PDB file of C-alpha atoms in Angstrom:
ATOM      1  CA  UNK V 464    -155.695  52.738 -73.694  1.00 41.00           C
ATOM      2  CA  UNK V 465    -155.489  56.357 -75.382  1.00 39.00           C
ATOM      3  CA  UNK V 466    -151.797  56.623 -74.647  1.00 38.00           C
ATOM      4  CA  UNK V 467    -151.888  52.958 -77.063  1.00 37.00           C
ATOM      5  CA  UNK V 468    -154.275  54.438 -79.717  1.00 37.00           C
ATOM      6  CA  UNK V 469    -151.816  57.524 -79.946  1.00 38.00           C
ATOM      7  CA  UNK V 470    -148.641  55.342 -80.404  1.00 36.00           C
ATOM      8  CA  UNK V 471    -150.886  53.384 -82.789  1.00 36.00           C
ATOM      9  CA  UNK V 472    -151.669  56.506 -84.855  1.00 37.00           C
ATOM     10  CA  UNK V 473    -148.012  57.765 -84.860  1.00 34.00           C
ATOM     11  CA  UNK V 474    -146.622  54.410 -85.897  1.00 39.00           C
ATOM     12  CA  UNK V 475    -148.629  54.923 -88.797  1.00 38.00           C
ATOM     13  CA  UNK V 476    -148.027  58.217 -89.613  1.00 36.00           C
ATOM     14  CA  UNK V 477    -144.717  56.972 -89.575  1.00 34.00           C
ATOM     15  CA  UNK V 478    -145.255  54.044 -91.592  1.00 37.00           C
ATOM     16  CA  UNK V 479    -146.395  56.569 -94.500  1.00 37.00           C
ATOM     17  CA  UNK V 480    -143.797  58.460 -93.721  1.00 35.00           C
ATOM     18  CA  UNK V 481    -140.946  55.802 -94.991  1.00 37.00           C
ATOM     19  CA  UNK V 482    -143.473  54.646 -97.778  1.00 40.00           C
ATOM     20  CA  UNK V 483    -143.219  58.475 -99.149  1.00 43.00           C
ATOM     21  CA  UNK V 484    -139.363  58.078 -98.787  1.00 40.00           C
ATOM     22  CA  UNK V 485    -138.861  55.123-100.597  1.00 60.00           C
ATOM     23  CA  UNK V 486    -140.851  55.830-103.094  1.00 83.00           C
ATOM     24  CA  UNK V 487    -139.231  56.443-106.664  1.00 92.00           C
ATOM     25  CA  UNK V 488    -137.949  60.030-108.068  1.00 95.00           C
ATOM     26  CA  UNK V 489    -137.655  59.921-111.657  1.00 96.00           C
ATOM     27  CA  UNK V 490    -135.018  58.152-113.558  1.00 96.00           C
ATOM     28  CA  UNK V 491    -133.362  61.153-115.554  1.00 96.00           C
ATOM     29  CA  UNK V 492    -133.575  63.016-112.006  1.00 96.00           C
ATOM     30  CA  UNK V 493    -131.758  60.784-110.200  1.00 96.00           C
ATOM     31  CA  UNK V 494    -129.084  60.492-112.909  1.00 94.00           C
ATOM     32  CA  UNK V 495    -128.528  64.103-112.439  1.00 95.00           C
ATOM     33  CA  UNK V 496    -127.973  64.038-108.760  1.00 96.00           C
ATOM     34  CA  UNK V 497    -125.160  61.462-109.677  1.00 95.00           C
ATOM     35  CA  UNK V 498    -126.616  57.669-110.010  1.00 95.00           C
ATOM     36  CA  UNK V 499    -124.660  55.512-112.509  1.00 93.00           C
ATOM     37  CA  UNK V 500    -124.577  53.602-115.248  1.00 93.00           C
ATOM     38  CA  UNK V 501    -125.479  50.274-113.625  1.00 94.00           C
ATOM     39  CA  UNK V 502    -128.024  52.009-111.385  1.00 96.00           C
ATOM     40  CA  UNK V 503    -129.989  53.150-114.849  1.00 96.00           C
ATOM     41  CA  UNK V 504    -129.867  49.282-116.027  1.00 96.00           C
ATOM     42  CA  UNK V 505    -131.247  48.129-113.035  1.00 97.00           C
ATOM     43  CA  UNK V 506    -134.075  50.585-112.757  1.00 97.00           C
ATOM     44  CA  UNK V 507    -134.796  49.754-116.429  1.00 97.00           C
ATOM     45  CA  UNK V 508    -134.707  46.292-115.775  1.00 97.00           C
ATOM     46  CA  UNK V 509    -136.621  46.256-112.829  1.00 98.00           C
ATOM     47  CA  UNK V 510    -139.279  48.864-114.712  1.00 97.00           C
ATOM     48  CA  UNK V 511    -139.820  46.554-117.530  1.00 96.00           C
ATOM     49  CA  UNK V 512    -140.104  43.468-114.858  1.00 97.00           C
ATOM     50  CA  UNK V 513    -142.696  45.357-112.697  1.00 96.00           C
ATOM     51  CA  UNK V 514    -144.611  45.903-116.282  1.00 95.00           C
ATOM     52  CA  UNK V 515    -144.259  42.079-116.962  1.00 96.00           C
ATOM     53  CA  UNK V 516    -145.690  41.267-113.389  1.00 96.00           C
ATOM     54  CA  UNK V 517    -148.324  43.621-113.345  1.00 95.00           C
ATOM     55  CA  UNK V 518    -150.008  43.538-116.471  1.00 91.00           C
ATOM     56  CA  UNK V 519    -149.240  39.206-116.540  1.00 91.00           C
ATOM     57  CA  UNK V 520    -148.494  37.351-120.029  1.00 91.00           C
ATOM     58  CA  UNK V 521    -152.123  36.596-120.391  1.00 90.00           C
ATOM     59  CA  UNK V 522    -152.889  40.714-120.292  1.00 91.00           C
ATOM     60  CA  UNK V 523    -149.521  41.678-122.427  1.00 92.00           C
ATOM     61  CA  UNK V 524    -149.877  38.601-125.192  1.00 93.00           C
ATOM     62  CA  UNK V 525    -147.056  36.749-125.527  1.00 94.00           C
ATOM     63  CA  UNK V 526    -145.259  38.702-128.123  1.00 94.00           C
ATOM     64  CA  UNK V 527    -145.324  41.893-125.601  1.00 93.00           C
ATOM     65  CA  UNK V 528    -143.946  39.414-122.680  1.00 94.00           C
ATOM     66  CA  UNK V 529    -140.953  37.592-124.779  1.00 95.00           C
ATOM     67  CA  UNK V 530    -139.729  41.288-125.667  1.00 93.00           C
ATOM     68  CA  UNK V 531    -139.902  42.490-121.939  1.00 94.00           C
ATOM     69  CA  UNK V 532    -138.057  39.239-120.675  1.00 95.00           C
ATOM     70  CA  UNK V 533    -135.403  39.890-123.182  1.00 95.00           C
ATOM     71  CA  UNK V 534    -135.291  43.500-122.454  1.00 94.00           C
ATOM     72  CA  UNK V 535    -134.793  42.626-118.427  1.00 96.00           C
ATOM     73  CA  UNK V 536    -132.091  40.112-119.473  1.00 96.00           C
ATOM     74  CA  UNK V 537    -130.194  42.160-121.572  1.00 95.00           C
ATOM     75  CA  UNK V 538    -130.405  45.407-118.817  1.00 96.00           C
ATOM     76  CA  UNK V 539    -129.484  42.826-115.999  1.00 97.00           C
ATOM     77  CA  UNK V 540    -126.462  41.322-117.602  1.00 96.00           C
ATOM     78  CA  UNK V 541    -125.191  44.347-118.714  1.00 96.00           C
ATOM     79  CA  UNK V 542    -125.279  45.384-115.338  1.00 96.00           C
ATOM     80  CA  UNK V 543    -123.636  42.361-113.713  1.00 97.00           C
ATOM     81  CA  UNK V 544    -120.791  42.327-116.186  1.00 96.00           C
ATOM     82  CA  UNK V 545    -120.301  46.202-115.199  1.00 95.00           C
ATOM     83  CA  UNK V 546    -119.501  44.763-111.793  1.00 96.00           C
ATOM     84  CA  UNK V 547    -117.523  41.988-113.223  1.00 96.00           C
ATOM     85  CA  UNK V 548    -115.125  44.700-114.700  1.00 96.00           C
ATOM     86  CA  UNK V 549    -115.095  46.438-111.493  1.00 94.00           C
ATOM     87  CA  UNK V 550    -113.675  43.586-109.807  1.00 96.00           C
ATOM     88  CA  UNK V 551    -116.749  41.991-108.047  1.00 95.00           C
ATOM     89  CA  UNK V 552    -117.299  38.289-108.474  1.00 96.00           C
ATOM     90  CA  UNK V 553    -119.962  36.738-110.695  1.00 95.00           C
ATOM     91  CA  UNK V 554    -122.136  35.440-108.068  1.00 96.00           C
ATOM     92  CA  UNK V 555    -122.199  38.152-106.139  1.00 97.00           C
ATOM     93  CA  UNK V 556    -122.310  40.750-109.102  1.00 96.00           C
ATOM     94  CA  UNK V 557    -125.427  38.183-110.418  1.00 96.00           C
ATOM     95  CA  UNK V 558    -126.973  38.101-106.452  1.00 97.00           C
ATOM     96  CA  UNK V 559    -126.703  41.871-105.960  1.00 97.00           C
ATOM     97  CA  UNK V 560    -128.453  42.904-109.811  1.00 97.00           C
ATOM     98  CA  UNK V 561    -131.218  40.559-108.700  1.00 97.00           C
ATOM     99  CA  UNK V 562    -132.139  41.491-105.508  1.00 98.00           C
ATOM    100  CA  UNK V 563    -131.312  45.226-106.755  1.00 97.00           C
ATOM    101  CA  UNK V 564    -133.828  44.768-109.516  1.00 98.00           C
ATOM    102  CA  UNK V 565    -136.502  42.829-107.429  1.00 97.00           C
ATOM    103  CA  UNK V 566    -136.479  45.582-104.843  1.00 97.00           C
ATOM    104  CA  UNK V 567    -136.878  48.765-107.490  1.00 97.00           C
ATOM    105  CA  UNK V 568    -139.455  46.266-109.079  1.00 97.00           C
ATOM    106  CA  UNK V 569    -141.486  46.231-105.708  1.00 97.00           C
ATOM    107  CA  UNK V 570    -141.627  49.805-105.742  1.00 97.00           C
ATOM    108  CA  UNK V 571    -142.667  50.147-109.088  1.00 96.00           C
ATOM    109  CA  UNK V 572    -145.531  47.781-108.578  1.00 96.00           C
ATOM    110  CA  UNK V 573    -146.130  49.332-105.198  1.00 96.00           C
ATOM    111  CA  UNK V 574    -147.083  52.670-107.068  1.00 95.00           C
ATOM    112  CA  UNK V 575    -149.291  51.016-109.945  1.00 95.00           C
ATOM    113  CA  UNK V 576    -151.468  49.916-106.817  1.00 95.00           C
ATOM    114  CA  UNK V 577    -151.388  53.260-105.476  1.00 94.00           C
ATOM    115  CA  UNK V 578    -152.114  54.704-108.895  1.00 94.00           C
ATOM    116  CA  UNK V 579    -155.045  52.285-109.642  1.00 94.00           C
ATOM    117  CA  UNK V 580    -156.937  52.781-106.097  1.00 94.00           C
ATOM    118  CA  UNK V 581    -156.378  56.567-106.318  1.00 93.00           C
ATOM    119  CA  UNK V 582    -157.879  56.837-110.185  1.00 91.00           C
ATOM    120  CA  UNK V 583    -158.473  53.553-111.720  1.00 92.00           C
ATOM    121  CA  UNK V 584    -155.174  53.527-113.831  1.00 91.00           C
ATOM    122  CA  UNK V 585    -152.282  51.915-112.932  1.00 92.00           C
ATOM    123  CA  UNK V 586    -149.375  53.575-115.087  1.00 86.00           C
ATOM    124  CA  UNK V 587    -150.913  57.240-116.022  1.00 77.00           C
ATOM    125  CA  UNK V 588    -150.758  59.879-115.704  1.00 86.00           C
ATOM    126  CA  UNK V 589    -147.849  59.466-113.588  1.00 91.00           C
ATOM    127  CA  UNK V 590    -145.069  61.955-113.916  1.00 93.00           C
ATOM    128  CA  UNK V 591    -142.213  59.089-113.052  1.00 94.00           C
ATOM    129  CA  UNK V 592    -143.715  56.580-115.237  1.00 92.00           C
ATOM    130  CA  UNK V 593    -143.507  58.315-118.157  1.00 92.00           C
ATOM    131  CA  UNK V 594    -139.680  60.005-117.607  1.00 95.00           C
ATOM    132  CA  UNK V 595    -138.794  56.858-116.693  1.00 96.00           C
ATOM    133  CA  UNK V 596    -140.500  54.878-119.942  1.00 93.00           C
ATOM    134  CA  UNK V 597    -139.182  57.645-121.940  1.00 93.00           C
ATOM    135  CA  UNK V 598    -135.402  57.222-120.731  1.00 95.00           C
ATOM    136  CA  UNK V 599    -135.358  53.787-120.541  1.00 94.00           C
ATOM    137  CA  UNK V 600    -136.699  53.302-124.478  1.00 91.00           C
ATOM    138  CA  UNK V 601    -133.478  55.729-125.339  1.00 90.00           C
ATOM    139  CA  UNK V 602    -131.121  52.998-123.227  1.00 88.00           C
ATOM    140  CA  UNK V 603    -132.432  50.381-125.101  1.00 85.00           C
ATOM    141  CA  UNK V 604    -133.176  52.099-128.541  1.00 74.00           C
ATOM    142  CA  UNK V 605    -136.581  50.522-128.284  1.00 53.00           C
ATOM    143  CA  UNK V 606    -140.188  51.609-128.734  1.00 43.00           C
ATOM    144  CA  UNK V 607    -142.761  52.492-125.891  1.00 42.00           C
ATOM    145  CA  UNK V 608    -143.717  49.759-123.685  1.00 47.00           C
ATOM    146  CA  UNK V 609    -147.702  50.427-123.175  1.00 45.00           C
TER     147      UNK V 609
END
């Protein structure tokens, strides 16, 4: 039984472990160390999506919503005719951007949860947030998404 409650504790421990390893460094830092182009499209896609599900159309007005759902578009075709040009298929250039995007958009939201349970605000202060808000407004030429 105690030999089950330690492996129960470590699993855990674990658990937060790959949490903490998955979770997002900060756009402009992660250009730096040598992500590209389409990487940057993605995670600006997927930021603005996580925005869009989090906050809801009801929360953001409708104006706020239409501008985010064209932002995402415009970041995930981009990035899908990148691939295109490198030689990979439509579909599968369309299949990977999506999945890409919904996975980056999961860890977004994942961290406005953490964020709001910690101090009752989901987007700040929050170092990442705002680097990545800030780099993504330059790739679109675009103000602040609040």
């Amino acid at each position: 039984m105690r030999a089950a409650a330690h492996a129960v504790a470590l699993g855990g421990c674990l658990l937060a472990a790959g949490a903490e390893a998955e979770d997002l460094m900060p756009l402009p830092d992660a250009i730096r160390a040598g992500a590209d182009e389409q990487y940057m499209l993605v995670r600006c896609a997927a930021l603005y999506y996580s925005v869009y599900l989090y906050g809801g159309e009801a929360q953001l007005g409708s104006e706020r919503a239409a501008d985010l759902e064209t932002r995402i578009n415009l970041l995930m075709r981009t990035a899908a005719l990148m691939r295109i040009e490198h030689g990979i298929d439509s579909d599968a250039a369309g299949t990977q951007i999506m999945q890409e995007t919904s996975r980056i958009t999961d860890l977004y939201i994942e961290r406005y949860q953490r964020n709001y349970a910690a101090r009752g605000l989901p987007f700040a202060p929050d170092t990442v947030w705002d680097a990545d808000m800030d780099a993504c407004r330059e790739v679109m030429g675009a103000t602040h998404v609040e």
